[in-house]
Amino acid sequence: MKCNVCGQKEANVKIVKVINGEKTVIHLCEDCAKNHGDLTFNQQGFNLSNLISDFFSSSFSTPQFNALQNNELKCSKCGLSWRGFQEHSRLGCSECYNTFKDQLLPLIRRMHGNALHQGQIPKTKQPDLLKKKQLKDKKIKLQEAILEERYEDAAKFRDEIKTIEHEIEGIKNE
């Protein structure tokens, strides 16, 4: 594939941007990629272990993390401490995610830009997952309508929820 900018060289850099749900894909050659404003290149390359180390050391230097070290929060299932996670960058068990949830969410947001996966869905799973998302959204709207005493809207959302639940059952039975 040729570079989208110069149209001459072979593209070896792919940039995917998703802005307001709109996906844009740009294919660039190395030279055009270096001139592209969103990318920075280091002529010496990079060391992955240094990158990870720098990321975690700066993430753990905030006052809330320093205070956490003094209290020494530990997982009730495996006994892993927060300090142990800092040293090894690994959680000990599935319960660690719940134990350290408040500390992990900022790290995940910083590393991935968000704490929720918003990537692509396999085509075979799309109908089911999209319906489940619709169901979740309708349930939130139902709760909001009830809290705001908009009972006609609440009844409408309740009926829509039942319809979506039947559709999900139909997808599962296929």
PDB file of N, CA and C in Angstrom, residues 15-99:
ATOM      1  N   ILE A  15      -2.045   4.884  11.109  1.00  0.00           N
ATOM      2  CA  ILE A  15      -2.603   5.691  12.195  1.00  0.00           C
ATOM      3  C   ILE A  15      -4.120   5.544  12.132  1.00  0.00           C
ATOM      4  N   VAL A  16      -4.700   5.114  13.251  1.00  0.00           N
ATOM      5  CA  VAL A  16      -6.151   4.986  13.351  1.00  0.00           C
ATOM      6  C   VAL A  16      -6.619   5.976  14.402  1.00  0.00           C
ATOM      7  N   LYS A  17      -7.498   6.882  13.999  1.00  0.00           N
ATOM      8  CA  LYS A  17      -8.063   7.862  14.930  1.00  0.00           C
ATOM      9  C   LYS A  17      -9.564   7.631  14.996  1.00  0.00           C
ATOM     10  N   VAL A  18     -10.104   7.641  16.222  1.00  0.00           N
ATOM     11  CA  VAL A  18     -11.544   7.565  16.411  1.00  0.00           C
ATOM     12  C   VAL A  18     -11.945   8.821  17.171  1.00  0.00           C
ATOM     13  N   ILE A  19     -12.652   9.702  16.502  1.00  0.00           N
ATOM     14  CA  ILE A  19     -13.092  10.967  17.097  1.00  0.00           C
ATOM     15  C   ILE A  19     -14.605  11.042  16.952  1.00  0.00           C
ATOM     16  N   ASN A  20     -15.279  11.147  18.095  1.00  0.00           N
ATOM     17  CA  ASN A  20     -16.748  11.186  18.124  1.00  0.00           C
ATOM     18  C   ASN A  20     -17.361  10.021  17.352  1.00  0.00           C
ATOM     19  N   GLY A  21     -16.768   8.838  17.507  1.00  0.00           N
ATOM     20  CA  GLY A  21     -17.289   7.645  16.852  1.00  0.00           C
ATOM     21  C   GLY A  21     -16.918   7.518  15.389  1.00  0.00           C
ATOM     22  N   GLU A  22     -16.239   8.505  14.828  1.00  0.00           N
ATOM     23  CA  GLU A  22     -15.831   8.513  13.424  1.00  0.00           C
ATOM     24  C   GLU A  22     -14.408   7.976  13.323  1.00  0.00           C
ATOM     25  N   LYS A  23     -14.235   6.870  12.601  1.00  0.00           N
ATOM     26  CA  LYS A  23     -12.927   6.230  12.472  1.00  0.00           C
ATOM     27  C   LYS A  23     -12.238   6.710  11.196  1.00  0.00           C
ATOM     28  N   THR A  24     -10.985   7.147  11.350  1.00  0.00           N
ATOM     29  CA  THR A  24     -10.178   7.587  10.219  1.00  0.00           C
ATOM     30  C   THR A  24      -8.880   6.788  10.219  1.00  0.00           C
ATOM     31  N   VAL A  25      -8.512   6.233   9.069  1.00  0.00           N
ATOM     32  CA  VAL A  25      -7.280   5.454   8.946  1.00  0.00           C
ATOM     33  C   VAL A  25      -6.368   6.149   7.944  1.00  0.00           C
ATOM     34  N   ILE A  26      -5.106   6.361   8.351  1.00  0.00           N
ATOM     35  CA  ILE A  26      -4.114   6.995   7.485  1.00  0.00           C
ATOM     36  C   ILE A  26      -2.914   6.058   7.391  1.00  0.00           C
ATOM     37  N   HIS A  27      -2.454   5.793   6.179  1.00  0.00           N
ATOM     38  CA  HIS A  27      -1.269   4.975   5.946  1.00  0.00           C
ATOM     39  C   HIS A  27      -0.145   5.898   5.485  1.00  0.00           C
ATOM     40  N   LEU A  28       0.989   5.838   6.189  1.00  0.00           N
ATOM     41  CA  LEU A  28       2.103   6.738   5.897  1.00  0.00           C
ATOM     42  C   LEU A  28       3.399   5.970   5.689  1.00  0.00           C
ATOM     43  N   CYS A  29       4.281   6.549   4.870  1.00  0.00           N
ATOM     44  CA  CYS A  29       5.638   6.034   4.778  1.00  0.00           C
ATOM     45  C   CYS A  29       6.411   6.586   5.983  1.00  0.00           C
ATOM     46  N   GLU A  30       7.602   6.095   6.200  1.00  0.00           N
ATOM     47  CA  GLU A  30       8.370   6.508   7.377  1.00  0.00           C
ATOM     48  C   GLU A  30       8.675   8.006   7.360  1.00  0.00           C
ATOM     49  N   ASP A  31       9.032   8.543   6.203  1.00  0.00           N
ATOM     50  CA  ASP A  31       9.366   9.971   6.118  1.00  0.00           C
ATOM     51  C   ASP A  31       8.156  10.852   6.419  1.00  0.00           C
ATOM     52  N   CYS A  32       7.011  10.536   5.829  1.00  0.00           N
ATOM     53  CA  CYS A  32       5.803  11.331   6.079  1.00  0.00           C
ATOM     54  C   CYS A  32       5.337  11.172   7.525  1.00  0.00           C
ATOM     55  N   ALA A  33       5.548   9.988   8.085  1.00  0.00           N
ATOM     56  CA  ALA A  33       5.167   9.761   9.481  1.00  0.00           C
ATOM     57  C   ALA A  33       5.998  10.635  10.411  1.00  0.00           C
ATOM     58  N   LYS A  34       7.286  10.821  10.073  1.00  0.00           N
ATOM     59  CA  LYS A  34       8.146  11.672  10.905  1.00  0.00           C
ATOM     60  C   LYS A  34       7.680  13.125  10.871  1.00  0.00           C
ATOM     61  N   ASN A  35       7.115  13.545   9.752  1.00  0.00           N
ATOM     62  CA  ASN A  35       6.633  14.920   9.622  1.00  0.00           C
ATOM     63  C   ASN A  35       5.211  15.101  10.150  1.00  0.00           C
ATOM     64  N   HIS A  36       4.556  13.995  10.448  1.00  0.00           N
ATOM     65  CA  HIS A  36       3.170  14.051  10.943  1.00  0.00           C
ATOM     66  C   HIS A  36       3.175  14.566  12.376  1.00  0.00           C
ATOM     67  N   GLY A  37       2.327  15.501  12.692  1.00  0.00           N
ATOM     68  CA  GLY A  37       2.335  16.175  13.993  1.00  0.00           C
ATOM     69  C   GLY A  37       1.986  15.298  15.180  1.00  0.00           C
ATOM     70  N   ASP A  38       1.232  14.205  14.979  1.00  0.00           N
ATOM     71  CA  ASP A  38       0.790  13.385  16.101  1.00  0.00           C
ATOM     72  C   ASP A  38       1.842  12.384  16.565  1.00  0.00           C
ATOM     73  N   LEU A  39       2.904  12.223  15.813  1.00  0.00           N
ATOM     74  CA  LEU A  39       3.893  11.201  16.143  1.00  0.00           C
ATOM     75  C   LEU A  39       5.225  11.825  16.502  1.00  0.00           C
ATOM     76  N   THR A  40       5.931  11.184  17.424  1.00  0.00           N
ATOM     77  CA  THR A  40       7.294  11.597  17.742  1.00  0.00           C
ATOM     78  C   THR A  40       8.193  10.385  17.603  1.00  0.00           C
ATOM     79  N   PHE A  41       9.368  10.593  17.057  1.00  0.00           N
ATOM     80  CA  PHE A  41      10.317   9.518  16.855  1.00  0.00           C
ATOM     81  C   PHE A  41      11.606   9.829  17.583  1.00  0.00           C
ATOM     82  N   ASN A  42      12.182   8.801  18.127  1.00  0.00           N
ATOM     83  CA  ASN A  42      13.477   8.903  18.780  1.00  0.00           C
ATOM     84  C   ASN A  42      14.466   8.168  17.879  1.00  0.00           C
ATOM     85  N   GLN A  43      15.474   8.837  17.427  1.00  0.00           N
ATOM     86  CA  GLN A  43      16.427   8.219  16.512  1.00  0.00           C
ATOM     87  C   GLN A  43      17.122   7.013  17.134  1.00  0.00           C
ATOM     88  N   GLN A  44      17.225   6.987  18.456  1.00  0.00           N
ATOM     89  CA  GLN A  44      17.901   5.881  19.127  1.00  0.00           C
ATOM     90  C   GLN A  44      16.965   4.710  19.366  1.00  0.00           C
ATOM     91  N   GLY A  45      15.695   4.824  19.026  1.00  0.00           N
ATOM     92  CA  GLY A  45      14.747   3.764  19.330  1.00  0.00           C
ATOM     93  C   GLY A  45      14.281   3.891  20.764  1.00  0.00           C
ATOM     94  N   PHE A  46      13.670   2.849  21.271  1.00  0.00           N
ATOM     95  CA  PHE A  46      13.238   2.905  22.658  1.00  0.00           C
ATOM     96  C   PHE A  46      13.449   1.555  23.317  1.00  0.00           C
ATOM     97  N   ASN A  47      13.563   1.594  24.613  1.00  0.00           N
ATOM     98  CA  ASN A  47      13.752   0.401  25.408  1.00  0.00           C
ATOM     99  C   ASN A  47      12.435   0.128  26.121  1.00  0.00           C
ATOM    100  N   LEU A  48      11.791  -0.989  25.806  1.00  0.00           N
ATOM    101  CA  LEU A  48      10.478  -1.293  26.359  1.00  0.00           C
ATOM    102  C   LEU A  48      10.507  -1.382  27.879  1.00  0.00           C
ATOM    103  N   SER A  49      11.525  -1.988  28.437  1.00  0.00           N
ATOM    104  CA  SER A  49      11.575  -2.109  29.900  1.00  0.00           C
ATOM    105  C   SER A  49      11.703  -0.738  30.560  1.00  0.00           C
ATOM    106  N   ASN A  50      12.467   0.184  29.944  1.00  0.00           N
ATOM    107  CA  ASN A  50      12.565   1.541  30.487  1.00  0.00           C
ATOM    108  C   ASN A  50      11.229   2.271  30.376  1.00  0.00           C
ATOM    109  N   LEU A  51      10.547   2.071  29.257  1.00  0.00           N
ATOM    110  CA  LEU A  51       9.252   2.706  29.055  1.00  0.00           C
ATOM    111  C   LEU A  51       8.266   2.270  30.138  1.00  0.00           C
ATOM    112  N   ILE A  52       8.183   0.979  30.386  1.00  0.00           N
ATOM    113  CA  ILE A  52       7.268   0.454  31.409  1.00  0.00           C
ATOM    114  C   ILE A  52       7.699   0.914  32.787  1.00  0.00           C
ATOM    115  N   SER A  53       8.981   0.867  33.048  1.00  0.00           N
ATOM    116  CA  SER A  53       9.494   1.293  34.354  1.00  0.00           C
ATOM    117  C   SER A  53       9.179   2.764  34.614  1.00  0.00           C
ATOM    118  N   ASP A  54       9.418   3.618  33.622  1.00  0.00           N
ATOM    119  CA  ASP A  54       9.124   5.048  33.765  1.00  0.00           C
ATOM    120  C   ASP A  54       7.635   5.283  33.978  1.00  0.00           C
ATOM    121  N   PHE A  55       6.834   4.533  33.246  1.00  0.00           N
ATOM    122  CA  PHE A  55       5.389   4.690  33.376  1.00  0.00           C
ATOM    123  C   PHE A  55       4.938   4.379  34.796  1.00  0.00           C
ATOM    124  N   PHE A  56       5.360   3.230  35.314  1.00  0.00           N
ATOM    125  CA  PHE A  56       4.911   2.837  36.644  1.00  0.00           C
ATOM    126  C   PHE A  56       5.528   3.687  37.741  1.00  0.00           C
ATOM    127  N   SER A  57       6.784   4.075  37.602  1.00  0.00           N
ATOM    128  CA  SER A  57       7.396   4.866  38.672  1.00  0.00           C
ATOM    129  C   SER A  57       6.742   6.240  38.778  1.00  0.00           C
ATOM    130  N   SER A  58       6.392   6.853  37.651  1.00  0.00           N
ATOM    131  CA  SER A  58       5.736   8.162  37.733  1.00  0.00           C
ATOM    132  C   SER A  58       4.298   8.019  38.207  1.00  0.00           C
ATOM    133  N   SER A  59       3.652   6.893  37.895  1.00  0.00           N
ATOM    134  CA  SER A  59       2.272   6.678  38.331  1.00  0.00           C
ATOM    135  C   SER A  59       2.186   6.463  39.827  1.00  0.00           C
ATOM    136  N   PHE A  60       3.238   5.908  40.409  1.00  0.00           N
ATOM    137  CA  PHE A  60       3.215   5.580  41.821  1.00  0.00           C
ATOM    138  C   PHE A  60       3.790   6.685  42.695  1.00  0.00           C
ATOM    139  N   SER A  61       4.139   7.809  42.121  1.00  0.00           N
ATOM    140  CA  SER A  61       4.759   8.861  42.918  1.00  0.00           C
ATOM    141  C   SER A  61       3.756   9.922  43.369  1.00  0.00           C
ATOM    142  N   THR A  62       2.472   9.677  43.166  1.00  0.00           N
ATOM    143  CA  THR A  62       1.470  10.650  43.590  1.00  0.00           C
ATOM    144  C   THR A  62       1.231  10.522  45.086  1.00  0.00           C
ATOM    145  N   PRO A  63       0.749  11.575  45.735  1.00  0.00           N
ATOM    146  CA  PRO A  63       0.501  11.519  47.178  1.00  0.00           C
ATOM    147  C   PRO A  63      -0.450  10.400  47.587  1.00  0.00           C
ATOM    148  N   GLN A  64      -1.481  10.118  46.769  1.00  0.00           N
ATOM    149  CA  GLN A  64      -2.423   9.069  47.158  1.00  0.00           C
ATOM    150  C   GLN A  64      -1.756   7.699  47.167  1.00  0.00           C
ATOM    151  N   PHE A  65      -0.809   7.468  46.248  1.00  0.00           N
ATOM    152  CA  PHE A  65      -0.125   6.186  46.230  1.00  0.00           C
ATOM    153  C   PHE A  65       0.895   6.095  47.363  1.00  0.00           C
ATOM    154  N   ASN A  66       1.535   7.208  47.691  1.00  0.00           N
ATOM    155  CA  ASN A  66       2.472   7.201  48.816  1.00  0.00           C
ATOM    156  C   ASN A  66       1.739   6.932  50.125  1.00  0.00           C
ATOM    157  N   ALA A  67       0.558   7.515  50.292  1.00  0.00           N
ATOM    158  CA  ALA A  67      -0.239   7.262  51.495  1.00  0.00           C
ATOM    159  C   ALA A  67      -0.679   5.804  51.533  1.00  0.00           C
ATOM    160  N   LEU A  68      -0.969   5.240  50.381  1.00  0.00           N
ATOM    161  CA  LEU A  68      -1.403   3.854  50.308  1.00  0.00           C
ATOM    162  C   LEU A  68      -0.299   2.912  50.771  1.00  0.00           C
ATOM    163  N   GLN A  69       0.947   3.243  50.445  1.00  0.00           N
ATOM    164  CA  GLN A  69       2.061   2.401  50.878  1.00  0.00           C
ATOM    165  C   GLN A  69       2.129   2.327  52.396  1.00  0.00           C
ATOM    166  N   ASN A  70       1.850   3.428  53.077  1.00  0.00           N
ATOM    167  CA  ASN A  70       1.911   3.433  54.533  1.00  0.00           C
ATOM    168  C   ASN A  70       0.816   2.561  55.137  1.00  0.00           C
ATOM    169  N   ASN A  71      -0.363   2.541  54.522  1.00  0.00           N
ATOM    170  CA  ASN A  71      -1.465   1.722  55.031  1.00  0.00           C
ATOM    171  C   ASN A  71      -1.322   0.259  54.621  1.00  0.00           C
ATOM    172  N   GLU A  72      -0.563  -0.002  53.577  1.00  0.00           N
ATOM    173  CA  GLU A  72      -0.269  -1.339  53.068  1.00  0.00           C
ATOM    174  C   GLU A  72      -1.527  -2.177  52.829  1.00  0.00           C
ATOM    175  N   LEU A  73      -2.311  -1.772  51.853  1.00  0.00           N
ATOM    176  CA  LEU A  73      -3.501  -2.496  51.429  1.00  0.00           C
ATOM    177  C   LEU A  73      -3.084  -3.859  50.893  1.00  0.00           C
ATOM    178  N   LYS A  74      -3.821  -4.931  51.285  1.00  0.00           N
ATOM    179  CA  LYS A  74      -3.496  -6.289  50.840  1.00  0.00           C
ATOM    180  C   LYS A  74      -4.739  -6.994  50.331  1.00  0.00           C
ATOM    181  N   CYS A  75      -4.528  -7.872  49.366  1.00  0.00           N
ATOM    182  CA  CYS A  75      -5.609  -8.694  48.829  1.00  0.00           C
ATOM    183  C   CYS A  75      -5.983  -9.749  49.867  1.00  0.00           C
ATOM    184  N   SER A  76      -7.278  -9.908  50.119  1.00  0.00           N
ATOM    185  CA  SER A  76      -7.730 -10.872  51.125  1.00  0.00           C
ATOM    186  C   SER A  76      -7.592 -12.315  50.648  1.00  0.00           C
ATOM    187  N   LYS A  77      -7.506 -12.526  49.340  1.00  0.00           N
ATOM    188  CA  LYS A  77      -7.438 -13.889  48.805  1.00  0.00           C
ATOM    189  C   LYS A  77      -6.001 -14.408  48.695  1.00  0.00           C
ATOM    190  N   CYS A  78      -5.122 -13.613  48.073  1.00  0.00           N
ATOM    191  CA  CYS A  78      -3.750 -14.093  47.837  1.00  0.00           C
ATOM    192  C   CYS A  78      -2.712 -13.411  48.720  1.00  0.00           C
ATOM    193  N   GLY A  79      -3.100 -12.317  49.387  1.00  0.00           N
ATOM    194  CA  GLY A  79      -2.179 -11.630  50.291  1.00  0.00           C
ATOM    195  C   GLY A  79      -1.234 -10.647  49.627  1.00  0.00           C
ATOM    196  N   LEU A  80      -1.376 -10.431  48.325  1.00  0.00           N
ATOM    197  CA  LEU A  80      -0.497  -9.484  47.630  1.00  0.00           C
ATOM    198  C   LEU A  80      -0.740  -8.075  48.157  1.00  0.00           C
ATOM    199  N   SER A  81       0.332  -7.378  48.451  1.00  0.00           N
ATOM    200  CA  SER A  81       0.219  -5.988  48.905  1.00  0.00           C
ATOM    201  C   SER A  81       0.341  -5.058  47.699  1.00  0.00           C
ATOM    202  N   TRP A  82      -0.075  -3.819  47.902  1.00  0.00           N
ATOM    203  CA  TRP A  82       0.071  -2.824  46.841  1.00  0.00           C
ATOM    204  C   TRP A  82       1.543  -2.634  46.507  1.00  0.00           C
ATOM    205  N   ARG A  83       2.384  -2.637  47.530  1.00  0.00           N
ATOM    206  CA  ARG A  83       3.822  -2.502  47.306  1.00  0.00           C
ATOM    207  C   ARG A  83       4.343  -3.674  46.465  1.00  0.00           C
ATOM    208  N   GLY A  84       3.817  -4.870  46.717  1.00  0.00           N
ATOM    209  CA  GLY A  84       4.202  -6.040  45.919  1.00  0.00           C
ATOM    210  C   GLY A  84       3.822  -5.875  44.459  1.00  0.00           C
ATOM    211  N   PHE A  85       2.653  -5.303  44.224  1.00  0.00           N
ATOM    212  CA  PHE A  85       2.245  -5.039  42.844  1.00  0.00           C
ATOM    213  C   PHE A  85       3.176  -4.023  42.199  1.00  0.00           C
ATOM    214  N   GLN A  86       3.546  -2.986  42.954  1.00  0.00           N
ATOM    215  CA  GLN A  86       4.451  -1.965  42.417  1.00  0.00           C
ATOM    216  C   GLN A  86       5.791  -2.577  42.020  1.00  0.00           C
ATOM    217  N   GLU A  87       6.283  -3.492  42.836  1.00  0.00           N
ATOM    218  CA  GLU A  87       7.598  -4.083  42.575  1.00  0.00           C
ATOM    219  C   GLU A  87       7.582  -5.034  41.386  1.00  0.00           C
ATOM    220  N   HIS A  88       6.502  -5.827  41.245  1.00  0.00           N
ATOM    221  CA  HIS A  88       6.483  -6.880  40.228  1.00  0.00           C
ATOM    222  C   HIS A  88       5.579  -6.575  39.033  1.00  0.00           C
ATOM    223  N   SER A  89       4.758  -5.526  39.144  1.00  0.00           N
ATOM    224  CA  SER A  89       3.824  -5.131  38.077  1.00  0.00           C
ATOM    225  C   SER A  89       2.901  -6.275  37.666  1.00  0.00           C
ATOM    226  N   ARG A  90       2.560  -7.133  38.636  1.00  0.00           N
ATOM    227  CA  ARG A  90       1.643  -8.246  38.383  1.00  0.00           C
ATOM    228  C   ARG A  90       0.704  -8.406  39.561  1.00  0.00           C
ATOM    229  N   LEU A  91      -0.541  -8.697  39.244  1.00  0.00           N
ATOM    230  CA  LEU A  91      -1.510  -8.980  40.293  1.00  0.00           C
ATOM    231  C   LEU A  91      -1.447 -10.470  40.608  1.00  0.00           C
ATOM    232  N   GLY A  92      -1.817 -10.819  41.833  1.00  0.00           N
ATOM    233  CA  GLY A  92      -1.694 -12.209  42.262  1.00  0.00           C
ATOM    234  C   GLY A  92      -2.876 -13.088  41.918  1.00  0.00           C
ATOM    235  N   CYS A  93      -4.092 -12.513  41.869  1.00  0.00           N
ATOM    236  CA  CYS A  93      -5.286 -13.310  41.602  1.00  0.00           C
ATOM    237  C   CYS A  93      -6.393 -12.392  41.084  1.00  0.00           C
ATOM    238  N   SER A  94      -7.526 -12.981  40.785  1.00  0.00           N
ATOM    239  CA  SER A  94      -8.635 -12.183  40.251  1.00  0.00           C
ATOM    240  C   SER A  94      -9.195 -11.220  41.294  1.00  0.00           C
ATOM    241  N   GLU A  95      -9.105 -11.558  42.569  1.00  0.00           N
ATOM    242  CA  GLU A  95      -9.623 -10.686  43.628  1.00  0.00           C
ATOM    243  C   GLU A  95      -8.790  -9.408  43.755  1.00  0.00           C
ATOM    244  N   CYS A  96      -7.533  -9.444  43.322  1.00  0.00           N
ATOM    245  CA  CYS A  96      -6.670  -8.254  43.367  1.00  0.00           C
ATOM    246  C   CYS A  96      -7.289  -7.096  42.583  1.00  0.00           C
ATOM    247  N   TYR A  97      -7.992  -7.416  41.489  1.00  0.00           N
ATOM    248  CA  TYR A  97      -8.617  -6.364  40.688  1.00  0.00           C
ATOM    249  C   TYR A  97      -9.646  -5.600  41.515  1.00  0.00           C
ATOM    250  N   ASN A  98     -10.386  -6.319  42.359  1.00  0.00           N
ATOM    251  CA  ASN A  98     -11.367  -5.657  43.229  1.00  0.00           C
ATOM    252  C   ASN A  98     -10.680  -4.932  44.374  1.00  0.00           C
ATOM    253  N   THR A  99      -9.667  -5.563  44.956  1.00  0.00           N
ATOM    254  CA  THR A  99      -8.966  -4.972  46.098  1.00  0.00           C
ATOM    255  C   THR A  99      -8.294  -3.660  45.719  1.00  0.00           C
TER     256      THR A  99
END
